[in-house]
PDB file of C-alpha atoms in Angstrom:
ATOM      1  CA  MET A   2      -4.573 -30.598  11.585  1.00 46.00           C
ATOM      2  CA  LYS A   3      -2.161 -29.496   8.775  1.00 42.00           C
ATOM      3  CA  LYS A   4      -4.585 -27.100   7.874  1.00 46.00           C
ATOM      4  CA  ILE A   5      -4.573 -25.643  11.222  1.00 46.00           C
ATOM      5  CA  ILE A   6      -0.754 -26.241  11.736  1.00 42.00           C
ATOM      6  CA  SER A   7      -0.254 -23.681   8.455  1.00 48.00           C
ATOM      7  CA  ILE A   8      -2.423 -21.364   9.600  1.00 45.00           C
ATOM      8  CA  VAL A   9      -1.118 -21.069  12.715  1.00 43.00           C
ATOM      9  CA  LEU A  10       2.685 -20.740  11.047  1.00 44.00           C
ATOM     10  CA  SER A  11       1.545 -18.325   8.545  1.00 47.00           C
ATOM     11  CA  ILE A  12       0.016 -16.084  11.777  1.00 44.00           C
ATOM     12  CA  CYS A  13       3.601 -16.305  12.939  1.00 47.00           C
ATOM     13  CA  MET A  14       5.158 -15.130  10.156  1.00 44.00           C
ATOM     14  CA  ILE A  15       3.140 -12.167   9.501  1.00 41.00           C
ATOM     15  CA  LEU A  16       3.513 -10.922  13.268  1.00 41.00           C
ATOM     16  CA  CYS A  17       7.189 -11.427  12.930  1.00 40.00           C
ATOM     17  CA  ALA A  18       7.432  -9.831   9.426  1.00 40.00           C
ATOM     18  CA  LEU A  19       5.406  -6.768  10.635  1.00 38.00           C
ATOM     19  CA  PRO A  20       6.952  -3.412  12.250  1.00 38.00           C
ATOM     20  CA  VAL A  21       5.476  -2.607  16.047  1.00 35.00           C
ATOM     21  CA  GLN A  22       2.428  -0.453  15.241  1.00 37.00           C
ATOM     22  CA  ALA A  23       2.894   3.075  15.785  1.00 44.00           C
ATOM     23  CA  PHE A  24      -0.354   3.383  17.869  1.00 44.00           C
ATOM     24  CA  ALA A  25      -2.274   0.513  18.391  1.00 38.00           C
ATOM     25  CA  LYS A  26       0.817  -1.329  20.222  1.00 39.00           C
ATOM     26  CA  ASN A  27       2.839   1.608  21.396  1.00 50.00           C
ATOM     27  CA  LEU A  28       0.970   5.066  21.931  1.00 64.00           C
ATOM     28  CA  SER A  29      -2.984   5.679  21.401  1.00 87.00           C
ATOM     29  CA  VAL A  30      -3.541   8.738  19.380  1.00 90.00           C
ATOM     30  CA  GLU A  31      -4.781  10.336  22.150  1.00 89.00           C
ATOM     31  CA  GLU A  32      -1.311   9.610  24.005  1.00 90.00           C
ATOM     32  CA  SER A  33       0.493  10.995  20.798  1.00 90.00           C
ATOM     33  CA  LEU A  34      -1.006  14.127  20.834  1.00 91.00           C
ATOM     34  CA  ALA A  35      -0.863  14.820  24.532  1.00 89.00           C
ATOM     35  CA  ASN A  36       2.619  14.348  24.230  1.00 90.00           C
ATOM     36  CA  ILE A  37       3.002  16.775  21.418  1.00 89.00           C
ATOM     37  CA  VAL A  38       0.430  19.685  22.609  1.00 85.00           C
ATOM     38  CA  GLY A  39      -0.430  18.901  26.007  1.00 88.00           C
ATOM     39  CA  LYS A  40      -2.837  16.857  27.617  1.00 86.00           C
ATOM     40  CA  ASP A  41      -5.178  19.833  28.239  1.00 84.00           C
ATOM     41  CA  LEU A  42      -5.084  20.698  24.441  1.00 87.00           C
ATOM     42  CA  VAL A  43      -6.426  17.527  23.306  1.00 88.00           C
ATOM     43  CA  THR A  44      -9.896  17.876  21.786  1.00 90.00           C
ATOM     44  CA  PRO A  45     -12.650  15.339  20.299  1.00 91.00           C
ATOM     45  CA  ARG A  46     -12.498  17.238  17.167  1.00 91.00           C
ATOM     46  CA  LEU A  47      -8.259  16.925  17.192  1.00 92.00           C
ATOM     47  CA  ILE A  48      -8.579  13.297  17.689  1.00 92.00           C
ATOM     48  CA  GLU A  49     -10.933  12.517  15.360  1.00 93.00           C
ATOM     49  CA  LYS A  50      -9.169  14.466  12.659  1.00 94.00           C
ATOM     50  CA  ALA A  51      -6.017  12.569  13.380  1.00 94.00           C
ATOM     51  CA  ARG A  52      -7.669   9.245  13.271  1.00 94.00           C
ATOM     52  CA  ASN A  53      -9.316  10.209   9.759  1.00 95.00           C
ATOM     53  CA  ASP A  54      -5.912  11.421   8.480  1.00 96.00           C
ATOM     54  CA  ILE A  55      -4.221   8.115   9.630  1.00 96.00           C
ATOM     55  CA  ASP A  56      -7.240   6.181   7.937  1.00 95.00           C
ATOM     56  CA  ASN A  57      -6.603   7.875   4.987  1.00 96.00           C
ATOM     57  CA  LEU A  58      -3.432   7.990   4.395  1.00 97.00           C
ATOM     58  CA  GLU A  59      -3.229   3.907   5.078  1.00 96.00           C
ATOM     59  CA  SER A  60      -6.377   3.902   2.472  1.00 94.00           C
ATOM     60  CA  VAL A  61      -3.487   5.168  -0.366  1.00 96.00           C
ATOM     61  CA  GLY A  62      -0.971   2.616   1.106  1.00 96.00           C
ATOM     62  CA  PHE A  63       1.009   4.671   3.427  1.00 97.00           C
ATOM     63  CA  GLU A  64       1.151   2.106   6.397  1.00 96.00           C
ATOM     64  CA  SER A  65      -0.025   3.030   9.632  1.00 94.00           C
ATOM     65  CA  ASN A  66       2.224   1.116  11.742  1.00 93.00           C
ATOM     66  CA  ARG A  67       5.008   3.629   9.768  1.00 96.00           C
ATOM     67  CA  ILE A  68       3.085   6.781  10.683  1.00 96.00           C
ATOM     68  CA  ASN A  69       3.982   8.797  13.792  1.00 95.00           C
ATOM     69  CA  ILE A  70       2.461  12.084  14.621  1.00 95.00           C
ATOM     70  CA  GLU A  71       5.033  14.720  14.609  1.00 95.00           C
ATOM     71  CA  LYS A  72       3.887  17.996  15.271  1.00 94.00           C
ATOM     72  CA  VAL A  73       0.167  19.995  15.426  1.00 94.00           C
ATOM     73  CA  SER A  74       0.395  23.714  14.375  1.00 90.00           C
ATOM     74  CA  THR A  75      -1.539  26.780  15.880  1.00 85.00           C
ATOM     75  CA  SER A  76      -4.276  26.396  13.206  1.00 85.00           C
ATOM     76  CA  GLY A  77      -4.666  22.831  14.341  1.00 85.00           C
ATOM     77  CA  GLU A  78      -3.113  21.211  11.505  1.00 92.00           C
ATOM     78  CA  ILE A  79      -1.283  17.901  12.011  1.00 96.00           C
ATOM     79  CA  ILE A  80       2.228  16.835  10.422  1.00 97.00           C
ATOM     80  CA  TYR A  81       2.746  13.293  10.478  1.00 97.00           C
ATOM     81  CA  LYS A  82       6.261  11.573   9.873  1.00 97.00           C
ATOM     82  CA  PHE A  83       6.243   8.678   7.590  1.00 97.00           C
ATOM     83  CA  ARG A  84       9.147   6.296   7.864  1.00 97.00           C
ATOM     84  CA  LEU A  85       9.424   4.986   4.198  1.00 97.00           C
ATOM     85  CA  THR A  86      13.075   3.191   4.954  1.00 95.00           C
ATOM     86  CA  ASP A  87      15.230   3.247   7.814  1.00 93.00           C
ATOM     87  CA  GLU A  88      17.016   6.160   6.182  1.00 94.00           C
ATOM     88  CA  ILE A  89      14.294   8.305   4.433  1.00 96.00           C
ATOM     89  CA  GLU A  90      11.421  10.156   6.475  1.00 97.00           C
ATOM     90  CA  SER A  91       8.570  12.306   5.011  1.00 98.00           C
ATOM     91  CA  MET A  92       6.573  14.875   6.732  1.00 98.00           C
ATOM     92  CA  ILE A  93       2.970  14.844   5.247  1.00 98.00           C
ATOM     93  CA  THR A  94       0.196  16.686   5.876  1.00 97.00           C
ATOM     94  CA  ALA A  95      -3.459  15.562   4.714  1.00 97.00           C
ATOM     95  CA  LYS A  96      -6.918  16.851   4.297  1.00 95.00           C
ATOM     96  CA  GLU A  97      -9.848  16.481   2.357  1.00 94.00           C
ATOM     97  CA  ASP A  98     -11.779  19.073   0.339  1.00 92.00           C
ATOM     98  CA  ASN A  99     -15.741  19.530  -0.578  1.00 91.00           C
ATOM     99  CA  GLN A 100     -15.213  17.284  -3.557  1.00 91.00           C
ATOM    100  CA  GLY A 101     -14.174  14.216  -1.057  1.00 91.00           C
ATOM    101  CA  SER A 102     -10.362  14.329  -2.795  1.00 96.00           C
ATOM    102  CA  LEU A 103      -7.650  13.449  -0.436  1.00 97.00           C
ATOM    103  CA  ILE A 104      -4.681  15.801  -0.251  1.00 98.00           C
ATOM    104  CA  LEU A 105      -1.319  14.882   0.720  1.00 98.00           C
ATOM    105  CA  ASN A 106       1.307  17.223   1.005  1.00 98.00           C
ATOM    106  CA  ILE A 107       5.034  15.589   1.286  1.00 98.00           C
ATOM    107  CA  TYR A 108       8.023  16.708   2.510  1.00 98.00           C
ATOM    108  CA  GLU A 109      11.736  15.009   2.593  1.00 97.00           C
ATOM    109  CA  GLY A 110      14.563  17.801   3.159  1.00 95.00           C
ATOM    110  CA  THR A 111      14.050  20.300   0.702  1.00 96.00           C
ATOM    111  CA  LYS A 112      11.955  18.494  -1.830  1.00 96.00           C
ATOM    112  CA  HIS A 113       8.062  18.421  -1.945  1.00 97.00           C
ATOM    113  CA  ASN A 114       5.343  16.919  -3.688  1.00 97.00           C
ATOM    114  CA  GLU A 115       1.475  17.545  -3.680  1.00 98.00           C
ATOM    115  CA  LEU A 116      -0.635  14.730  -4.386  1.00 98.00           C
ATOM    116  CA  VAL A 117      -4.452  14.521  -4.656  1.00 98.00           C
ATOM    117  CA  TYR A 118      -6.096  11.438  -4.695  1.00 97.00           C
ATOM    118  CA  LEU A 119      -9.398  12.404  -6.523  1.00 95.00           C
ATOM    119  CA  SER A 120     -12.495  10.802  -5.640  1.00 91.00           C
ATOM    120  CA  ASP A 121     -13.083   9.225  -8.688  1.00 89.00           C
ATOM    121  CA  GLY A 122      -9.867   7.297  -8.625  1.00 89.00           C
ATOM    122  CA  GLY A 123      -7.383   9.352 -10.350  1.00 92.00           C
ATOM    123  CA  LEU A 124      -4.411  10.948  -9.150  1.00 95.00           C
ATOM    124  CA  LEU A 125      -2.983  14.479  -9.469  1.00 96.00           C
ATOM    125  CA  VAL A 126       0.450  14.789  -9.032  1.00 97.00           C
ATOM    126  CA  ASP A 127       1.941  18.575  -8.563  1.00 97.00           C
ATOM    127  CA  GLY A 128      -1.328  19.616 -10.068  1.00 95.00           C
ATOM    128  CA  LYS A 129      -1.270  17.323 -13.077  1.00 94.00           C
ATOM    129  CA  ARG A 130      -3.596  14.443 -13.468  1.00 93.00           C
ATOM    130  CA  ILE A 131      -1.309  11.621 -14.217  1.00 91.00           C
ATOM    131  CA  LYS A 132      -2.079   9.185 -17.101  1.00 83.00           C
ATOM    132  CA  LEU A 133      -2.556   5.441 -16.034  1.00 73.00           C
ATOM    133  CA  PRO A 134      -4.026   3.733 -19.227  1.00 60.00           C
ATOM    134  CA  VAL A 135      -4.660  -0.475 -18.213  1.00 56.00           C
ATOM    135  CA  ASP A 136      -3.707  -2.908 -20.013  1.00 41.00           C
ATOM    136  CA  LEU A 137      -6.999  -5.105 -20.285  1.00 40.00           C
ATOM    137  CA  GLU A 138      -5.122  -8.206 -21.384  1.00 44.00           C
ATOM    138  CA  TYR A 139      -4.905  -8.736 -17.539  1.00 41.00           C
ATOM    139  CA  ILE A 140      -8.928 -10.084 -17.380  1.00 40.00           C
ATOM    140  CA  ASP A 141      -9.179 -13.549 -16.630  1.00 42.00           C
ATOM    141  CA  GLU A 142     -13.098 -14.656 -15.907  1.00 40.00           C
ATOM    142  CA  ASP A 143     -11.944 -18.215 -15.060  1.00 39.00           C
ATOM    143  CA  ILE A 144     -13.207 -18.434 -11.164  1.00 31.00           C
ATOM    144  CA  ASN A 145     -10.324 -20.566 -10.610  1.00 36.00           C
ATOM    145  CA  THR A 146      -7.424 -18.494 -11.705  1.00 38.00           C
ATOM    146  CA  LYS A 147      -9.178 -14.800 -11.618  1.00 37.00           C
ATOM    147  CA  LYS A 148      -7.335 -12.799  -8.766  1.00 43.00           C
ATOM    148  CA  GLY A 149      -8.899 -12.873  -5.235  1.00 40.00           C
ATOM    149  CA  THR A 150     -11.225 -15.704  -5.436  1.00 36.00           C
ATOM    150  CA  LEU A 151     -11.228 -19.267  -3.567  1.00 33.00           C
ATOM    151  CA  GLN A 152     -10.739 -21.999  -5.773  1.00 38.00           C
ATOM    152  CA  ASP A 153     -13.403 -24.025  -3.202  1.00 36.00           C
ATOM    153  CA  ALA A 154     -16.254 -23.577  -4.546  1.00 31.00           C
ATOM    154  CA  ARG A 155     -18.109 -23.815  -0.531  1.00 30.00           C
ATOM    155  CA  CYS A 156     -16.161 -20.460   0.102  1.00 36.00           C
ATOM    156  CA  THR A 157     -17.086 -18.557  -2.682  1.00 40.00           C
ATOM    157  CA  ALA A 158     -20.118 -16.673  -0.679  1.00 40.00           C
ATOM    158  CA  PHE A 159     -17.169 -15.321   1.465  1.00 46.00           C
ATOM    159  CA  ALA A 160     -14.805 -13.692  -1.048  1.00 47.00           C
ATOM    160  CA  ASN A 161     -15.671 -10.193  -0.426  1.00 56.00           C
ATOM    161  CA  ALA A 162     -14.348 -10.576   3.455  1.00 79.00           C
ATOM    162  CA  ARG A 163     -10.893 -11.458   2.154  1.00 84.00           C
ATOM    163  CA  ASP A 164      -7.887  -9.259   2.931  1.00 89.00           C
ATOM    164  CA  SER A 165      -3.982  -9.366   2.024  1.00 92.00           C
ATOM    165  CA  THR A 166      -0.596  -8.489   3.772  1.00 94.00           C
ATOM    166  CA  PHE A 167       2.322  -7.575   1.727  1.00 96.00           C
ATOM    167  CA  SER A 168       5.946  -8.074   2.127  1.00 96.00           C
ATOM    168  CA  LEU A 169       9.515  -8.152   0.370  1.00 97.00           C
ATOM    169  CA  THR A 170      10.013 -11.824   2.068  1.00 97.00           C
ATOM    170  CA  PRO A 171       7.776 -14.731   1.429  1.00 98.00           C
ATOM    171  CA  PHE A 172       5.576 -15.764   3.857  1.00 97.00           C
ATOM    172  CA  VAL A 173       5.966 -19.787   3.056  1.00 97.00           C
ATOM    173  CA  SER A 174       9.044 -21.365   1.501  1.00 97.00           C
ATOM    174  CA  ALA A 175      10.386 -19.245  -1.280  1.00 97.00           C
ATOM    175  CA  SER A 176      10.483 -22.612  -3.825  1.00 97.00           C
ATOM    176  CA  THR A 177       6.784 -23.187  -3.406  1.00 98.00           C
ATOM    177  CA  TYR A 178       5.434 -20.116  -5.573  1.00 98.00           C
ATOM    178  CA  THR A 179       5.440 -22.394  -8.454  1.00 98.00           C
ATOM    179  CA  ASN A 180       2.294 -21.851  -9.624  1.00 97.00           C
ATOM    180  CA  TYR A 181       2.278 -19.271 -13.054  1.00 97.00           C
ATOM    181  CA  ILE A 182      -1.365 -17.258 -12.902  1.00 96.00           C
ATOM    182  CA  LYS A 183      -0.857 -14.443 -15.430  1.00 95.00           C
ATOM    183  CA  GLU A 184       0.781 -11.395 -16.224  1.00 96.00           C
ATOM    184  CA  TYR A 185       0.129  -8.099 -15.540  1.00 95.00           C
ATOM    185  CA  LYS A 186       1.485  -5.439 -17.174  1.00 94.00           C
ATOM    186  CA  SER A 187       0.719  -1.417 -18.193  1.00 94.00           C
ATOM    187  CA  ASN A 188       2.879  -0.015 -20.894  1.00 92.00           C
ATOM    188  CA  LEU A 189       1.971   3.807 -20.672  1.00 91.00           C
ATOM    189  CA  ASN A 190       2.157   5.591 -17.330  1.00 94.00           C
ATOM    190  CA  ASP A 191       2.761   9.172 -16.477  1.00 92.00           C
ATOM    191  CA  TRP A 192       4.828  10.645 -13.766  1.00 95.00           C
ATOM    192  CA  GLY A 193       3.064  14.004 -14.037  1.00 92.00           C
ATOM    193  CA  VAL A 194       6.205  15.904 -13.826  1.00 93.00           C
ATOM    194  CA  SER A 195       9.083  16.624 -16.525  1.00 92.00           C
ATOM    195  CA  THR A 196      11.593  15.142 -13.981  1.00 95.00           C
ATOM    196  CA  ILE A 197      11.320  12.629 -11.303  1.00 96.00           C
ATOM    197  CA  ALA A 198      14.828  13.976  -9.651  1.00 95.00           C
ATOM    198  CA  GLY A 199      13.574  16.666  -7.732  1.00 92.00           C
ATOM    199  CA  MET A 200      10.703  14.342  -6.553  1.00 97.00           C
ATOM    200  CA  THR A 201      10.192  12.984  -2.792  1.00 98.00           C
ATOM    201  CA  ALA A 202      10.795   9.012  -2.468  1.00 98.00           C
ATOM    202  CA  SER A 203       7.369   8.527  -0.875  1.00 98.00           C
ATOM    203  CA  ALA A 204       5.623  10.456  -3.975  1.00 98.00           C
ATOM    204  CA  ILE A 205       7.215   8.099  -6.151  1.00 98.00           C
ATOM    205  CA  SER A 206       6.320   5.000  -4.483  1.00 98.00           C
ATOM    206  CA  ALA A 207       2.946   5.760  -4.141  1.00 97.00           C
ATOM    207  CA  ILE A 208       2.884   6.512  -8.117  1.00 97.00           C
ATOM    208  CA  ILE A 209       4.163   2.974  -8.519  1.00 97.00           C
ATOM    209  CA  THR A 210       1.674   1.921  -6.027  1.00 96.00           C
ATOM    210  CA  HIS A 211      -1.231   3.547  -7.595  1.00 95.00           C
ATOM    211  CA  GLY A 212      -0.612   2.497 -11.085  1.00 94.00           C
ATOM    212  CA  LEU A 213       0.096  -1.485  -9.822  1.00 95.00           C
ATOM    213  CA  GLN A 214      -3.408  -0.747  -8.403  1.00 93.00           C
ATOM    214  CA  ALA A 215      -4.977   0.432 -11.288  1.00 91.00           C
ATOM    215  CA  VAL A 216      -3.884  -3.121 -13.114  1.00 92.00           C
ATOM    216  CA  ILE A 217      -4.025  -5.285 -10.262  1.00 91.00           C
ATOM    217  CA  ASP A 218      -7.170  -6.022  -8.171  1.00 87.00           C
ATOM    218  CA  PHE A 219      -5.608  -6.373  -4.708  1.00 89.00           C
ATOM    219  CA  ALA A 220      -7.820  -7.606  -1.824  1.00 85.00           C
ATOM    220  CA  GLY A 221      -6.048  -5.315   0.636  1.00 85.00           C
ATOM    221  CA  ASN A 222      -4.069  -1.911   0.526  1.00 89.00           C
ATOM    222  CA  LEU A 223      -0.467  -2.631  -0.931  1.00 94.00           C
ATOM    223  CA  GLY A 224       1.951  -0.404   0.978  1.00 96.00           C
ATOM    224  CA  ILE A 225       4.117   1.963  -0.664  1.00 97.00           C
ATOM    225  CA  SER A 226       6.938   1.196   1.171  1.00 97.00           C
ATOM    226  CA  ILE A 227       7.159  -2.338  -0.913  1.00 97.00           C
ATOM    227  CA  PHE A 228       8.372  -0.196  -3.765  1.00 97.00           C
ATOM    228  CA  SER A 229      10.590   2.076  -1.579  1.00 97.00           C
ATOM    229  CA  SER A 230      14.082   0.417  -3.213  1.00 96.00           C
ATOM    230  CA  LEU A 231      12.528   0.989  -6.753  1.00 96.00           C
ATOM    231  CA  ALA A 232      11.722   4.585  -5.881  1.00 97.00           C
ATOM    232  CA  ALA A 233      15.357   5.408  -4.559  1.00 96.00           C
ATOM    233  CA  SER A 234      17.103   3.411  -7.344  1.00 97.00           C
ATOM    234  CA  MET A 235      14.995   5.446 -10.115  1.00 97.00           C
ATOM    235  CA  ILE A 236      15.811   8.330  -8.270  1.00 97.00           C
ATOM    236  CA  THR A 237      19.400   8.161  -8.218  1.00 96.00           C
ATOM    237  CA  HIS A 238      19.531   7.016 -11.942  1.00 97.00           C
ATOM    238  CA  VAL A 239      17.758  10.161 -13.425  1.00 97.00           C
ATOM    239  CA  GLU A 240      19.893  12.277 -11.196  1.00 96.00           C
ATOM    240  CA  ILE A 241      22.733  10.931 -12.875  1.00 96.00           C
ATOM    241  CA  TYR A 242      21.952  10.503 -16.086  1.00 95.00           C
ATOM    242  CA  GLY A 243      19.068  12.265 -16.935  1.00 96.00           C
ATOM    243  CA  MET A 244      15.328  11.006 -17.627  1.00 96.00           C
ATOM    244  CA  GLU A 245      14.611   8.698 -20.468  1.00 96.00           C
ATOM    245  CA  ASP A 246      10.833   9.164 -21.245  1.00 95.00           C
ATOM    246  CA  ALA A 247       7.854  11.206 -19.733  1.00 92.00           C
ATOM    247  CA  TYR A 248       6.345   7.547 -18.832  1.00 94.00           C
ATOM    248  CA  TRP A 249       7.405   4.422 -17.356  1.00 96.00           C
ATOM    249  CA  SER A 250       5.729   1.043 -17.720  1.00 96.00           C
ATOM    250  CA  PHE A 251       5.734  -2.154 -15.681  1.00 96.00           C
ATOM    251  CA  LYS A 252       5.031  -6.199 -16.294  1.00 97.00           C
ATOM    252  CA  PHE A 253       4.664  -8.357 -13.266  1.00 97.00           C
ATOM    253  CA  SER A 254       3.950 -12.307 -13.527  1.00 97.00           C
ATOM    254  CA  MET A 255       1.986 -13.554 -10.492  1.00 97.00           C
ATOM    255  CA  TYR A 256       2.893 -17.309  -9.058  1.00 98.00           C
ATOM    256  CA  GLU A 257       0.871 -19.199  -6.461  1.00 97.00           C
ATOM    257  CA  SER A 258       2.216 -21.068  -3.723  1.00 97.00           C
ATOM    258  CA  THR A 259       1.754 -24.912  -3.608  1.00 97.00           C
ATOM    259  CA  GLU A 260       1.010 -24.226  -0.191  1.00 95.00           C
ATOM    260  CA  SER A 261      -2.384 -22.434  -0.710  1.00 95.00           C
ATOM    261  CA  TRP A 262      -5.390 -23.773   0.171  1.00 91.00           C
ATOM    262  CA  SER A 263      -9.081 -22.322   0.298  1.00 86.00           C
ATOM    263  CA  LEU A 264      -8.750 -20.133   3.221  1.00 89.00           C
ATOM    264  CA  GLU A 265      -5.298 -18.592   2.764  1.00 93.00           C
ATOM    265  CA  ARG A 266      -3.742 -18.050  -0.460  1.00 95.00           C
ATOM    266  CA  HIS A 267      -0.052 -17.115  -1.267  1.00 97.00           C
ATOM    267  CA  TYR A 268       1.036 -15.238  -4.115  1.00 97.00           C
ATOM    268  CA  LYS A 269       4.115 -14.045  -5.514  1.00 98.00           C
ATOM    269  CA  TYR A 270       4.650 -10.941  -7.991  1.00 98.00           C
ATOM    270  CA  THR A 271       7.841 -11.034  -9.644  1.00 98.00           C
ATOM    271  CA  GLY A 272       8.781  -8.682 -12.398  1.00 98.00           C
ATOM    272  CA  ALA A 273       9.935  -5.114 -13.309  1.00 98.00           C
ATOM    273  CA  CYS A 274       9.388  -1.545 -14.119  1.00 98.00           C
ATOM    274  CA  TYR A 275      10.664   0.492 -16.850  1.00 98.00           C
ATOM    275  CA  SER A 276      12.377   3.952 -17.367  1.00 97.00           C
ATOM    276  CA  ARG A 277      10.351   3.966 -20.384  1.00 96.00           C
ATOM    277  CA  LYS A 278       6.676   3.352 -22.166  1.00 94.00           C
ATOM    278  CA  ASP A 279       6.543  -0.196 -24.060  1.00 95.00           C
ATOM    279  CA  TYR A 280       8.427  -1.832 -21.595  1.00 96.00           C
ATOM    280  CA  LYS A 281      11.869  -0.452 -22.496  1.00 97.00           C
ATOM    281  CA  GLY A 282      14.506   1.408 -20.994  1.00 97.00           C
ATOM    282  CA  THR A 283      16.328   0.731 -17.850  1.00 97.00           C
ATOM    283  CA  VAL A 284      15.120  -2.183 -15.857  1.00 98.00           C
ATOM    284  CA  TYR A 285      14.149  -2.264 -12.486  1.00 98.00           C
ATOM    285  CA  SER A 286      13.498  -5.620 -11.238  1.00 98.00           C
ATOM    286  CA  HIS A 287      11.340  -6.599  -8.475  1.00 98.00           C
ATOM    287  CA  THR A 288       9.898  -9.207  -6.043  1.00 98.00           C
ATOM    288  CA  PHE A 289       6.993  -9.226  -3.489  1.00 98.00           C
ATOM    289  CA  TYR A 290       4.564 -11.414  -1.859  1.00 98.00           C
ATOM    290  CA  GLU A 291       1.262 -11.364  -0.983  1.00 97.00           C
ATOM    291  CA  TYR A 292      -0.526 -13.505   2.117  1.00 96.00           C
ATOM    292  CA  ASN A 293      -4.335 -13.274   0.978  1.00 94.00           C
ATOM    293  CA  TYR A 294      -6.772 -14.686   3.739  1.00 92.00           C
ATOM    294  CA  PHE A 295     -10.201 -15.006   4.825  1.00 86.00           C
ATOM    295  CA  SER A 296     -10.777 -12.018   7.606  1.00 77.00           C
TER     296      SER A 296
END
């Protein structure tokens, strides 16, 4: 009974924390397109492109519940509005090339960045491949502490069916995240540009997300909005004081809640990003939470 109550409470907390879905809960892709171009001009190809674009955007961290179809050009290109925060909105176009890479053009006012997610897992920022060296010290083969595995050996056969939801607020009581697991870190991460002062906040958030996912094996897609405040703070600091380094670094400690059990796990990541390599420079502290569950 205690486990059933725990599941119900966790689900309720997630539903309350999540924004309203732009498509599934309000308008379908077809309805959204019809409102923009007219019902008679909504073709199966246009619907398929919109669905593929949204899936691709979500796969690299642009949460679908923050996306709306904004415009369709005469050539059939779809422009999406992405709500990074209540104050920051980006206009994004998405396409795939013949090599299977995802090309995003991101606009915020007069700012523009191109992110290319390569099929080999790499990332180009405005044409330059960024460096994301991984600190191998984070690897842990202990099945009782390794990220994404189940502590209950009877359930290990279902490990690949787990998913995650992320939030800036805890999913269970904040005081229960007391079981330290380990530290994840990377000391030399490239921005791909000479200065981030002129970059979009969404692009900065996406680069941070990409860097953490290169080190931490999350069960689900880590949404870039989790790092929106970090990105805004970094941009403001650079606009005032200038770049401190061409690189950035991060350290995040992972804790598990005492309310975790075999089918649902609750994690906290707390630490900071740094404006320079080797964990030096301006410190941008940050904490976020993961609800990891069997789906």
